Tab-separated table of C-alpha atoms and ligand atoms in Angstrom:
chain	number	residue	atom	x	y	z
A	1	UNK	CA	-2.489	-29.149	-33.360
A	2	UNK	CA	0.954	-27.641	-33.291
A	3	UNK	CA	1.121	-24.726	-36.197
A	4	UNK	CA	4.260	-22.976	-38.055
A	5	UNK	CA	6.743	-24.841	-36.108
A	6	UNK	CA	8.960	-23.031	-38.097
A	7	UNK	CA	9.670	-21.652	-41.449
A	8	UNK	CA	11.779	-24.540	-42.429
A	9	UNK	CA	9.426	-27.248	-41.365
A	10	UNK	CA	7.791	-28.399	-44.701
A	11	UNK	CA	4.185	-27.864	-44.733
A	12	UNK	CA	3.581	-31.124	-46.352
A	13	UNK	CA	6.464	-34.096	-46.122
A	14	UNK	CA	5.065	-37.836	-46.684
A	15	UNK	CA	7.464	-40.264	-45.704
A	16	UNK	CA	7.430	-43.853	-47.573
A	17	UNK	CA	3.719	-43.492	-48.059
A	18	UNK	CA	2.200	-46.955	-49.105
A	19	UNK	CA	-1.508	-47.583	-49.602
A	20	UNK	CA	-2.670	-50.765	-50.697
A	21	UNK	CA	-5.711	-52.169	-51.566
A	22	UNK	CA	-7.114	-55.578	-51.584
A	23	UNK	CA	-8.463	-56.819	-54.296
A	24	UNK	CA	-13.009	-57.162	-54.615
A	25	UNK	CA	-13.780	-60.925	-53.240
A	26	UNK	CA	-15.123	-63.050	-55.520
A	27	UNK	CA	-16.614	-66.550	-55.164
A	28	UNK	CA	-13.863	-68.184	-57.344
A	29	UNK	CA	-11.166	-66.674	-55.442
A	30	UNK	CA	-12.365	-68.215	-52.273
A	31	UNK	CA	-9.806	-70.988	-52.157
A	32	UNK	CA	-7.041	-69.004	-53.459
A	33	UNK	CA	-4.424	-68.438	-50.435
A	34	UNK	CA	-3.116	-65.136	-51.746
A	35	UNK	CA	-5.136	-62.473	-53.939
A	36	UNK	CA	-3.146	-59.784	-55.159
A	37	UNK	CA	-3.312	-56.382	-53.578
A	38	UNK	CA	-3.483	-53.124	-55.749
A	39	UNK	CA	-0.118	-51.004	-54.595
A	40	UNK	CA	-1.725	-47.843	-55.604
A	41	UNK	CA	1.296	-45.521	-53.816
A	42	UNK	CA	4.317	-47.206	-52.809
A	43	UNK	CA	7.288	-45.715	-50.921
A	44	UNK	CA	6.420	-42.431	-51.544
A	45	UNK	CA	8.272	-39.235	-49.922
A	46	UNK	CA	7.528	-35.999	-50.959
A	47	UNK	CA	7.488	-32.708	-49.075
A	48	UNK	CA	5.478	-29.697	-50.302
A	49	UNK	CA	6.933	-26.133	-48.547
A	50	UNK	CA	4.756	-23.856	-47.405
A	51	UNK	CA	2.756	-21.482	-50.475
A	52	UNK	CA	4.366	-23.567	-52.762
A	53	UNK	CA	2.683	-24.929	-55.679
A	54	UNK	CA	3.869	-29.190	-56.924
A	55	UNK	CA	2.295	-30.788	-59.908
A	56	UNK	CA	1.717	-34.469	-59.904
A	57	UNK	CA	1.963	-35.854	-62.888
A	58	UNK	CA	1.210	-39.626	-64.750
A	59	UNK	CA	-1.059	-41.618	-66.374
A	60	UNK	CA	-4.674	-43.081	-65.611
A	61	UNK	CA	-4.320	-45.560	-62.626
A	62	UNK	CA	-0.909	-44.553	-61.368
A	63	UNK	CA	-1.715	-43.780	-57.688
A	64	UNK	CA	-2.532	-39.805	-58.190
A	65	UNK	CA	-5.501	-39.246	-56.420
A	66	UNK	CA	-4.575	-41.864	-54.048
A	67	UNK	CA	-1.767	-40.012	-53.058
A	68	UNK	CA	-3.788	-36.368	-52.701
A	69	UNK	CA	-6.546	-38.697	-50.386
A	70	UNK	CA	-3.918	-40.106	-47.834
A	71	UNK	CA	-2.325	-36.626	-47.777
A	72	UNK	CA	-6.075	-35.138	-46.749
A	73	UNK	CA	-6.106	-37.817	-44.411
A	74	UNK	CA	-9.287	-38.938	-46.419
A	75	UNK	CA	-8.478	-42.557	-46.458
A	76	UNK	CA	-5.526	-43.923	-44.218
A	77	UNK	CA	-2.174	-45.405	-45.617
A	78	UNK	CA	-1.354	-48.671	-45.197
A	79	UNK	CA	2.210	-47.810	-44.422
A	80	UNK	CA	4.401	-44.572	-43.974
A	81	UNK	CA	3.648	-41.728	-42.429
A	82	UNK	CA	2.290	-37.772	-43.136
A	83	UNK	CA	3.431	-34.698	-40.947
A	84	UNK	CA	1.647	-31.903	-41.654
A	85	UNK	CA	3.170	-28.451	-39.982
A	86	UNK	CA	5.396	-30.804	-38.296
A	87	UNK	CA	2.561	-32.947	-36.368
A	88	UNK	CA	1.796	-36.585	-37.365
A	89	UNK	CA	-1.790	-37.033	-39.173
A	90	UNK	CA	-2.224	-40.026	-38.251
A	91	UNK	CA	-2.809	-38.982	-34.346
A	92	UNK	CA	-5.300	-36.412	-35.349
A	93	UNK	CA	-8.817	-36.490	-33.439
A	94	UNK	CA	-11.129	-34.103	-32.428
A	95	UNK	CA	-10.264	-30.110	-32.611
A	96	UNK	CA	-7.357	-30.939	-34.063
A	97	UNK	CA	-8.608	-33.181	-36.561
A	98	UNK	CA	-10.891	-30.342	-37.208
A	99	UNK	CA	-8.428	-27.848	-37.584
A	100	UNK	CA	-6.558	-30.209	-39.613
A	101	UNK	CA	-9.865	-30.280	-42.041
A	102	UNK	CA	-9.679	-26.331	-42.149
A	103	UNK	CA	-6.007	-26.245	-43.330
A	104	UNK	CA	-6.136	-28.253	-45.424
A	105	UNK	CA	-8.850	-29.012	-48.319
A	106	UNK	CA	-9.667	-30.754	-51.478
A	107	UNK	CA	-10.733	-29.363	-54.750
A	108	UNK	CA	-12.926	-31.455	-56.575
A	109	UNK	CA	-12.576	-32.295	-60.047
A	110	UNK	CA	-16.769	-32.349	-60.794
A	111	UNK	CA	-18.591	-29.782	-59.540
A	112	UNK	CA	-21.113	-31.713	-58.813
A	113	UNK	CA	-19.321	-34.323	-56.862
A	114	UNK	CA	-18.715	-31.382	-54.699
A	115	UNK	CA	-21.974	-29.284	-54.290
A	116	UNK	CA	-25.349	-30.994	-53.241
A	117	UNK	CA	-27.502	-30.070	-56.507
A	118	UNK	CA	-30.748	-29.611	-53.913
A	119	UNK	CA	-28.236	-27.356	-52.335
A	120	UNK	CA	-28.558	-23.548	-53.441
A	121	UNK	CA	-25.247	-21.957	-54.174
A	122	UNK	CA	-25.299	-19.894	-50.452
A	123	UNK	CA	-26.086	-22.749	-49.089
A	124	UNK	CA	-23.165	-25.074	-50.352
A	125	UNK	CA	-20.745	-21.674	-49.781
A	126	UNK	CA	-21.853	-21.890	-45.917
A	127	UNK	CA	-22.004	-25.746	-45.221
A	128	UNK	CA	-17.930	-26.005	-44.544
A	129	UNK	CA	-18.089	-23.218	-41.982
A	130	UNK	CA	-20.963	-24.375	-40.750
A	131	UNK	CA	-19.650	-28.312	-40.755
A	132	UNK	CA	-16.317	-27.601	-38.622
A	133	UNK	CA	-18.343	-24.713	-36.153
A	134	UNK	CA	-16.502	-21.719	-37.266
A	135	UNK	CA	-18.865	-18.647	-35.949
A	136	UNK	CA	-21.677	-18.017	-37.746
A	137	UNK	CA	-21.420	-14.060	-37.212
A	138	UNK	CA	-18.514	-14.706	-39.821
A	139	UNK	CA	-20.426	-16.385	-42.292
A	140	UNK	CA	-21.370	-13.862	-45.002
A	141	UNK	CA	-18.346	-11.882	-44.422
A	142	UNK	CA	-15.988	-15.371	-45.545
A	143	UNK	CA	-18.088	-16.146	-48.104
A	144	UNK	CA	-18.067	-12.878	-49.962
A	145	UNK	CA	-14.855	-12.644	-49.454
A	146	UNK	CA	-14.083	-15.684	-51.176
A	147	UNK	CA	-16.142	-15.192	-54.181
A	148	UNK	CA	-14.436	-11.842	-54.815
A	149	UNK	CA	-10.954	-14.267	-54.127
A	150	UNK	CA	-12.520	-16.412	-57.336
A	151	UNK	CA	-13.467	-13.227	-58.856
A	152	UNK	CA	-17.314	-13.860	-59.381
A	153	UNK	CA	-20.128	-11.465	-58.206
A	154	UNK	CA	-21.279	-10.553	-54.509
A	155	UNK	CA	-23.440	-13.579	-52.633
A	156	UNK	CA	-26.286	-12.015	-53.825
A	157	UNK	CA	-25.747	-12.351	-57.373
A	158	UNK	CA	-26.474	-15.908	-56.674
A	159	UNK	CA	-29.549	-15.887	-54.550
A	160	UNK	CA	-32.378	-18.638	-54.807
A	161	UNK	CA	-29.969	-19.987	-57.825
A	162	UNK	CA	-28.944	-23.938	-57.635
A	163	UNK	CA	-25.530	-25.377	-58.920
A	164	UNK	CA	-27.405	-26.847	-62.253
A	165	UNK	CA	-28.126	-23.124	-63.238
A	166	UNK	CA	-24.243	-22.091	-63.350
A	167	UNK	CA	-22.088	-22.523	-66.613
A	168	UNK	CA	-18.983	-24.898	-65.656
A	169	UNK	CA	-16.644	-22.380	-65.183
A	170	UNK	CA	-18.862	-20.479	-62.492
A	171	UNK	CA	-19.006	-23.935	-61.044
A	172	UNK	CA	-15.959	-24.879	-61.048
A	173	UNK	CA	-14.884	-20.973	-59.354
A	174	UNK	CA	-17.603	-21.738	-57.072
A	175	UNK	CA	-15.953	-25.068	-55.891
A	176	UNK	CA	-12.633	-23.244	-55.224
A	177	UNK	CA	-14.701	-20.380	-53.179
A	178	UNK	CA	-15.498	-23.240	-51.209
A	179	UNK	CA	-12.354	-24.446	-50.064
A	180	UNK	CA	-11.231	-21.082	-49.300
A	181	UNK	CA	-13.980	-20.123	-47.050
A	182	UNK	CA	-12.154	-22.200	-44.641
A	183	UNK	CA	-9.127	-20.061	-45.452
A	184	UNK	CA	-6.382	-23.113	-45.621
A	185	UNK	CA	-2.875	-23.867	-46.244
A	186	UNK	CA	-2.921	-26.816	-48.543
A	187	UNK	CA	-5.289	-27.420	-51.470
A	188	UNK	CA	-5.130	-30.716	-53.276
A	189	UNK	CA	-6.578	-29.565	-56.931
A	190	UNK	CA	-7.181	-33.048	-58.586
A	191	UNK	CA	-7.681	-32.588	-62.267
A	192	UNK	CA	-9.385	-29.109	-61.234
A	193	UNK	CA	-10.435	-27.928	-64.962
A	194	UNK	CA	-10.461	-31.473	-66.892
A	195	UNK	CA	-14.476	-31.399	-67.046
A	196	UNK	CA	-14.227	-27.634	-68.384
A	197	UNK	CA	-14.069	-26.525	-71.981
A	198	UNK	CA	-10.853	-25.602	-73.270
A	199	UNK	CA	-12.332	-22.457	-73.691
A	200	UNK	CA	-13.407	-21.527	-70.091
A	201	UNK	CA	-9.734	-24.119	-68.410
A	202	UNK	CA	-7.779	-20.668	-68.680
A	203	UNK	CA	-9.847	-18.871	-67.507
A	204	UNK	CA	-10.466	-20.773	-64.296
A	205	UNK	CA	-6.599	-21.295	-63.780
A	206	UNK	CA	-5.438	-17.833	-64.157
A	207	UNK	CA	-7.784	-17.843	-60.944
A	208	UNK	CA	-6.192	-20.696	-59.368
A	209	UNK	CA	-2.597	-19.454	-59.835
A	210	UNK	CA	-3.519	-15.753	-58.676
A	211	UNK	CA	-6.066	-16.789	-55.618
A	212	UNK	CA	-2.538	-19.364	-54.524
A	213	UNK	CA	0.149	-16.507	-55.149
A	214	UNK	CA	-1.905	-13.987	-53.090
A	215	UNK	CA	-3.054	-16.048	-50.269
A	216	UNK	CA	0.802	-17.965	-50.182
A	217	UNK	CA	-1.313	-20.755	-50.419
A	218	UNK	CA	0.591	-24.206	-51.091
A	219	UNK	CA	-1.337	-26.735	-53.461
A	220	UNK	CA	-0.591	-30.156	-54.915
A	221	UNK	CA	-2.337	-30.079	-58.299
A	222	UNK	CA	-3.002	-33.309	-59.872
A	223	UNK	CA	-3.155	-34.284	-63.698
A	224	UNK	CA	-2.271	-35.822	-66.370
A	225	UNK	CA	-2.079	-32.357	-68.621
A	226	UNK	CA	1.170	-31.413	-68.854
A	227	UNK	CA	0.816	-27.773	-69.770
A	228	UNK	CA	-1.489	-27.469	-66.934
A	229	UNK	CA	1.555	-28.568	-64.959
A	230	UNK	CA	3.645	-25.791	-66.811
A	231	UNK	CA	1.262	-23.719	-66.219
A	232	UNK	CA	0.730	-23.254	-62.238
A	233	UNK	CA	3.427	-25.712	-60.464
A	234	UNK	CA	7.100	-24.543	-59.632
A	235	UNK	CA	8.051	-28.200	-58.811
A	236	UNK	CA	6.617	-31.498	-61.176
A	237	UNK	CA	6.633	-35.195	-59.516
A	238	UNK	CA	6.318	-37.461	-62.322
A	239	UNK	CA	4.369	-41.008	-61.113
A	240	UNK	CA	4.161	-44.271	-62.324
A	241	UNK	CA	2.653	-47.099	-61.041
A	242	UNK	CA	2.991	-45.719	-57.455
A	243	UNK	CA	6.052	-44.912	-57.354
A	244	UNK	CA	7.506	-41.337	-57.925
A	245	UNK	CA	10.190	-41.839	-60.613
A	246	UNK	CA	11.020	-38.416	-61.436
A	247	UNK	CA	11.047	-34.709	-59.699
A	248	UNK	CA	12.068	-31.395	-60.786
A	249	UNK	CA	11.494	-28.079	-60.935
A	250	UNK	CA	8.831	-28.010	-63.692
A	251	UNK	CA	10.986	-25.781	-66.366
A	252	UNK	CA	13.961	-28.148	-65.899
A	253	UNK	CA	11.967	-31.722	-65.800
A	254	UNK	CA	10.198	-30.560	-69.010
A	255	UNK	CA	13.441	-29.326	-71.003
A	256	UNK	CA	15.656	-32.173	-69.789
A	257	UNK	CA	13.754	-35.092	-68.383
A	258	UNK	CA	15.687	-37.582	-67.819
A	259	UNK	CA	13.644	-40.439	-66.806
A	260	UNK	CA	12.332	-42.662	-69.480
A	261	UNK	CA	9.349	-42.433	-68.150
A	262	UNK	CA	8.595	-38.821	-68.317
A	263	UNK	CA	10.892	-38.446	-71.916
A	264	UNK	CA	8.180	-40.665	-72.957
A	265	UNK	CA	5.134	-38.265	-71.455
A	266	UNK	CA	6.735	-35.409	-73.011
A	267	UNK	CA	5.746	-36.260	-76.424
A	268	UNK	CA	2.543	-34.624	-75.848
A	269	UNK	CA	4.515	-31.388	-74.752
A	270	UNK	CA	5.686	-28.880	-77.578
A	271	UNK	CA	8.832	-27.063	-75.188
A	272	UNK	CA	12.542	-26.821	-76.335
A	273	UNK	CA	15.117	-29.790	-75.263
A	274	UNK	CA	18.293	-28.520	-73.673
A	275	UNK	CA	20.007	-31.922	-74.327
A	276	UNK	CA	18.338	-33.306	-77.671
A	277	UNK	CA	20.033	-36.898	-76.822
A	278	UNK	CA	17.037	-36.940	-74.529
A	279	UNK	CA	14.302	-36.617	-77.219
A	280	UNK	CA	10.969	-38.088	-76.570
A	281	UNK	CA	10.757	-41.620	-76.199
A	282	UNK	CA	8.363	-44.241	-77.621
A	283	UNK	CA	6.222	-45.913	-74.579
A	284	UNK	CA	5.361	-49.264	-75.237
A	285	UNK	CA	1.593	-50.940	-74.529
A	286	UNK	CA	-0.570	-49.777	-71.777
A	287	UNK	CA	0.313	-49.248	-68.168
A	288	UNK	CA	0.997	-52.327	-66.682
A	289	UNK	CA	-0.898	-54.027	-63.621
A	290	UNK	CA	-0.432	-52.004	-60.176
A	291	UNK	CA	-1.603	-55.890	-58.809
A	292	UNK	CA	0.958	-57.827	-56.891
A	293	UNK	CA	4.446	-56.117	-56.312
A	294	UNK	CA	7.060	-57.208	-59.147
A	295	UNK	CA	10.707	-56.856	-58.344
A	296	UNK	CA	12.723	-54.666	-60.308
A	297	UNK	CA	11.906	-51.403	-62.397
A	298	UNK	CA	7.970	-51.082	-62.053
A	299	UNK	CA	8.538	-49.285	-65.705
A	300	UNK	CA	10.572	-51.896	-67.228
A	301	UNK	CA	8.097	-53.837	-69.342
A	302	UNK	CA	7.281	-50.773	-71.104
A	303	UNK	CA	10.519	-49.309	-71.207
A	304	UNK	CA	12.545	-49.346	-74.098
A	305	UNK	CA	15.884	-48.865	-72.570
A	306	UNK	CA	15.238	-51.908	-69.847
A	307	UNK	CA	18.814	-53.528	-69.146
A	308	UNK	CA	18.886	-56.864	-67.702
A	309	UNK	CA	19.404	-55.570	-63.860
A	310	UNK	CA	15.839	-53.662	-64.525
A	311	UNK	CA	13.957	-57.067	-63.967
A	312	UNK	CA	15.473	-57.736	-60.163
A	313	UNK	CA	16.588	-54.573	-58.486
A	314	UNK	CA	14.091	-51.665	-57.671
A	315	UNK	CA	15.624	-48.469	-58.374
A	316	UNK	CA	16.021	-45.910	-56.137
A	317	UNK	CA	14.614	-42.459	-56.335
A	318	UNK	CA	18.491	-40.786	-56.120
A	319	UNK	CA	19.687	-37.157	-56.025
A	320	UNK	CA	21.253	-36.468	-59.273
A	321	UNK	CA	21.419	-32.566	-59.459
A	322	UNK	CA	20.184	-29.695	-56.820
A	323	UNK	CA	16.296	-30.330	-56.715
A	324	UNK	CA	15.992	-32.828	-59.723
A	325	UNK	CA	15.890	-36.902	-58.390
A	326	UNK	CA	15.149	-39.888	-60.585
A	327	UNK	CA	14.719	-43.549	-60.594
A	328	UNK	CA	16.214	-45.008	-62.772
A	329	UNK	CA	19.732	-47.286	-63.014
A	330	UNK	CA	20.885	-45.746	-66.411
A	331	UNK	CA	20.503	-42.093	-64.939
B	401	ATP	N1	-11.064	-47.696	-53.395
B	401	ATP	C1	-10.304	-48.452	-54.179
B	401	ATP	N2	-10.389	-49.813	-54.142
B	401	ATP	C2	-9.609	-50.594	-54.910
B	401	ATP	N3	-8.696	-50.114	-55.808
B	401	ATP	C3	-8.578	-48.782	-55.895
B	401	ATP	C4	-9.376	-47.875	-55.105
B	401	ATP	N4	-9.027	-46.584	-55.427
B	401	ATP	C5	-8.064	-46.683	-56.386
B	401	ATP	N5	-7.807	-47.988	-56.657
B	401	ATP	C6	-6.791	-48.488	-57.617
B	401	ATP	O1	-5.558	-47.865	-57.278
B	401	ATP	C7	-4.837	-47.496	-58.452
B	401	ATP	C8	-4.571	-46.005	-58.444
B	401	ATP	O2	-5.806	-45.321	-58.581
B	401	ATP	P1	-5.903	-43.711	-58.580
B	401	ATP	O3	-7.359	-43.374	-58.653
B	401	ATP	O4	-5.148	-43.180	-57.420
B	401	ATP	O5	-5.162	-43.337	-59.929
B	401	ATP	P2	-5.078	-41.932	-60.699
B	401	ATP	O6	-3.638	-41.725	-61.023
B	401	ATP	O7	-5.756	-40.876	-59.909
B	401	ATP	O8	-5.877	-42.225	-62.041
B	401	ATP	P3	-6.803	-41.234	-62.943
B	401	ATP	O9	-5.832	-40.374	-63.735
B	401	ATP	O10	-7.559	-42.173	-63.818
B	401	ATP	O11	-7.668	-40.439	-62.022
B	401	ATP	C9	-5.685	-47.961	-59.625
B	401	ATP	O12	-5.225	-49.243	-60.009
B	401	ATP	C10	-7.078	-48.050	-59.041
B	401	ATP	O13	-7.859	-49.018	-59.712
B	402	SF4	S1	15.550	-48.650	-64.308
B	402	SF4	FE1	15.643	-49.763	-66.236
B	402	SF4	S2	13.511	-50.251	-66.771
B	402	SF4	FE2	13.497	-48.695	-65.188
B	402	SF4	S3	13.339	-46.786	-66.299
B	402	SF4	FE3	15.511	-47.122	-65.946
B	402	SF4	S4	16.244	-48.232	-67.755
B	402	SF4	FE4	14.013	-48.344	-67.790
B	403	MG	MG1	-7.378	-39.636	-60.311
C-alpha cells in the first residue's frame, strides 16, 4: 500500500459514503415487493488530515458507528468510496490489507468486547502483533512501550492477572495500549469512556488526548457527549439520520451552531453563544425512522423551523464560512 503520498493528501477522505442495510426477513413480509432498507450513512464526505483529531457527533441510531466501521473497512459500503493515504480501501488484500489493519485501528467502547476474558492481560497486549506477523523479537519491547504510552505500570505489573481483575479505567487504558502496539495512524474511539464512571472518564481522556498529541496520531472519536467532543476534537461533524448536517471547528460549531439540528443538541452544553439569535432550540419527538429514503430535509419532521421546500428538496451540505458547512436551506 502506497504511504504519505504527500503532506497534503488527507489521511482519511470518504467520498459519498452510503451503507445500507436491508431490513431482517420475516414471514409476513414475504409477498411484499419492496421492504425498506435502513440508510444508516448516506452521502457522506468527510476527510480527516493527518494527527488530527474530528468528533462525530448525534444521537442514538444516526449512522455513527456505521460510519467509523466502513472507514476501518470492517464492513463494506454499499456506495462511495474511502482513500486512505491516498489508496482506495476497497482494493485492499493481502499485505496491504494487513498493513492497512496496522494503520489503522478501532477502540472499543467495552472492554470486554475487546479483550478475550480467558485471555490474560499479556496475552490480549500480544495477540495484534502476533495476528498481523509483526516479529516476535519486538513483542515485549511494543508492548511496554505502549503501556507506559497509557501511563500504567511495566508488563509485569500485570502478570498471571485476567481483564475481570482490572478496575474500568485500567481496562479501558489497557484497550488503548492495544491499538497502539500496532503503532497506527488512525484510531476510531467509539464512545471510548461511556461505560466508565464519571469519576475515572477524565482520567482516561487526558490519556487519550496526550497519547494522540504525542504520537501525531489522527482519531475520529465518536459520541453523543458533547463535552467529550470539546474536550479532545479540533473539528465536530454533527450527524443525523446519516447524513452529516453540520461541521466546524469544535469552538466555533459549539458557540454559533447554526444548524437546527445541532442548536437543538446544544441544550445539553453550558458554553457562551456568540450570536444569541441562535439560542438552543426545542427538538421535537424522537429521531425519526432511518427506513426508506424520504425526500426532502431528513430533519424536517422534527424541526421546528421546517419551511414548505423542507418536505421535497434535500439540502445540501454547502460551504458557508472557512471550515464551517451546513445543511440546511434557511442557513
Ligand atoms: N448490522 C446491522 N443490520 C441492520 N441494521 C443496522 C445494523 N447496524 C446498524 N444498523 C442500523 O443502522 C442505523 C445506524 O446505526 P449505528 O449503530 O451506526 O448508530 P449510532 O449512531 O452508532 O447509534 P448509538 O449512539 O446508539 O451507538 C440504526 O438504525 C441501526 O439500527
Ligand atoms: S432544511 Fe428545513 S427542515 Fe431541514 S433543518 Fe433546515 S429548516 Fe429545518
Ligand atoms: Mg454507536
Amino acid at each position: 500500500m502506497a504511504t504519505g503520498l504527500s503532506a497534503t493528501t488527507p489521511l482519511v477522505e470518504a467520498r459519498g459514503l452510503t451503507k445500507r442495510f436491508a431490513p431482517p426477513a420475516r414471514l409476513t413480509d414475504m409477498f411484499r415487493k419492496e421492504r425498506p432498507h435502513t440508510h444508516a450513512v448516506n452521502k457522506v464526505d468527510l476527510t480527516i488530515s493527518r494527527g488530527e483529531s474530528i468528533g462525530l457527533l448525534g444521537e442514538s441510531g444516526c449512522g455513527k458507528t456505521t460510519t467509523g466501521r466502513l472507514l476501518l473497512k470492517l464492513i463494506e459500503p454499499s456506495a462511495g468510496d474511502i482513500l486512505f493515504d491516498g489508496t482506495a480501501v476497497a482494493g485492499l488484500a493481502g499485505p496491504s490489507l494487513i498493513d492497512f489493519r496496522k494503520r489503522a485501528q478501532l477502540v472499543f467502547q467495552n472492554p470486554f468486547d475487546a479483550l478475550n476474558p480467558r485471555f490474560t492481560i499479556e496475552r490480549a497486549l500480544a495477540e495484534p502483533l502476533v495476528n498481523t506477523g509483526v516479529e516476535r523479537a519486538t513483542h515485549r519491547d511494543r508492548v511496554e512501550k505502549a503501556l507506559s504510552q497509557v501511563r500504567l505500570p511495566p508488563l509485569a505489573r500485570f502478570e498471571g492477572l485476567f481483564p475481570h481483575q482490572l478496575s474500568g479505567g485500567q481496562l479501558q487504558r489497557i484497550v488503548l495500549a492495544r491499538a497502539l502496539v500496532l503503532e497506527p495512524d488512525f484510531i476510531v474511539a467509539d464512545e471510548p469512556v461511556s461505560m466508565l464512571d464519571v469519576s475515572v472518564r477524565a482520567g482516561v481522556l487526558n490519556v487519550m488526548r496526550e497519547v494522540r498529541a504525542s504520537l501525531g496520531l489522527a482519531a475520529l472519536y465518536i459520541s453523543h457527549d458533547l463535552a467529550l467532543v470539546r474536550y479532545v476534537c479540533s473539528r465536530t461533524l454533527v450527524m443525523y439520520l446519516g447524513r452529516i448536517v453540520e461541521e466546524g471547528p469544535t469552538e466555533d460549531l459549539l458557540k454559533s451552531p447554526l444548524h437546527p439540528y445541532t442548536r437543538a443538541l446544544m441544550k445539553a452544553v453550558p458554553v457562551p453563544r456568540v450570536d444569541q439569535s441562535r439560542d438552543p432550540l426545542p427538538i421535537i419527538g424522537n429521531v425519526s425512522d432511518a427506513r426508506g429514503q424520504p425526500k426532502g430535509c431528513s430533519f424536517r419532521d422534527r424541526c421546528p423551523l421546517a419551511i414548505a421546500r423542507c418536505a421535497d428538496d434535500e439540502p445540501a451540505l454547502r460551504s458557508v464560512a472557512p471550515g464551517r458547512r451546513v445543511a440546511c436551506h434557511l442557513v
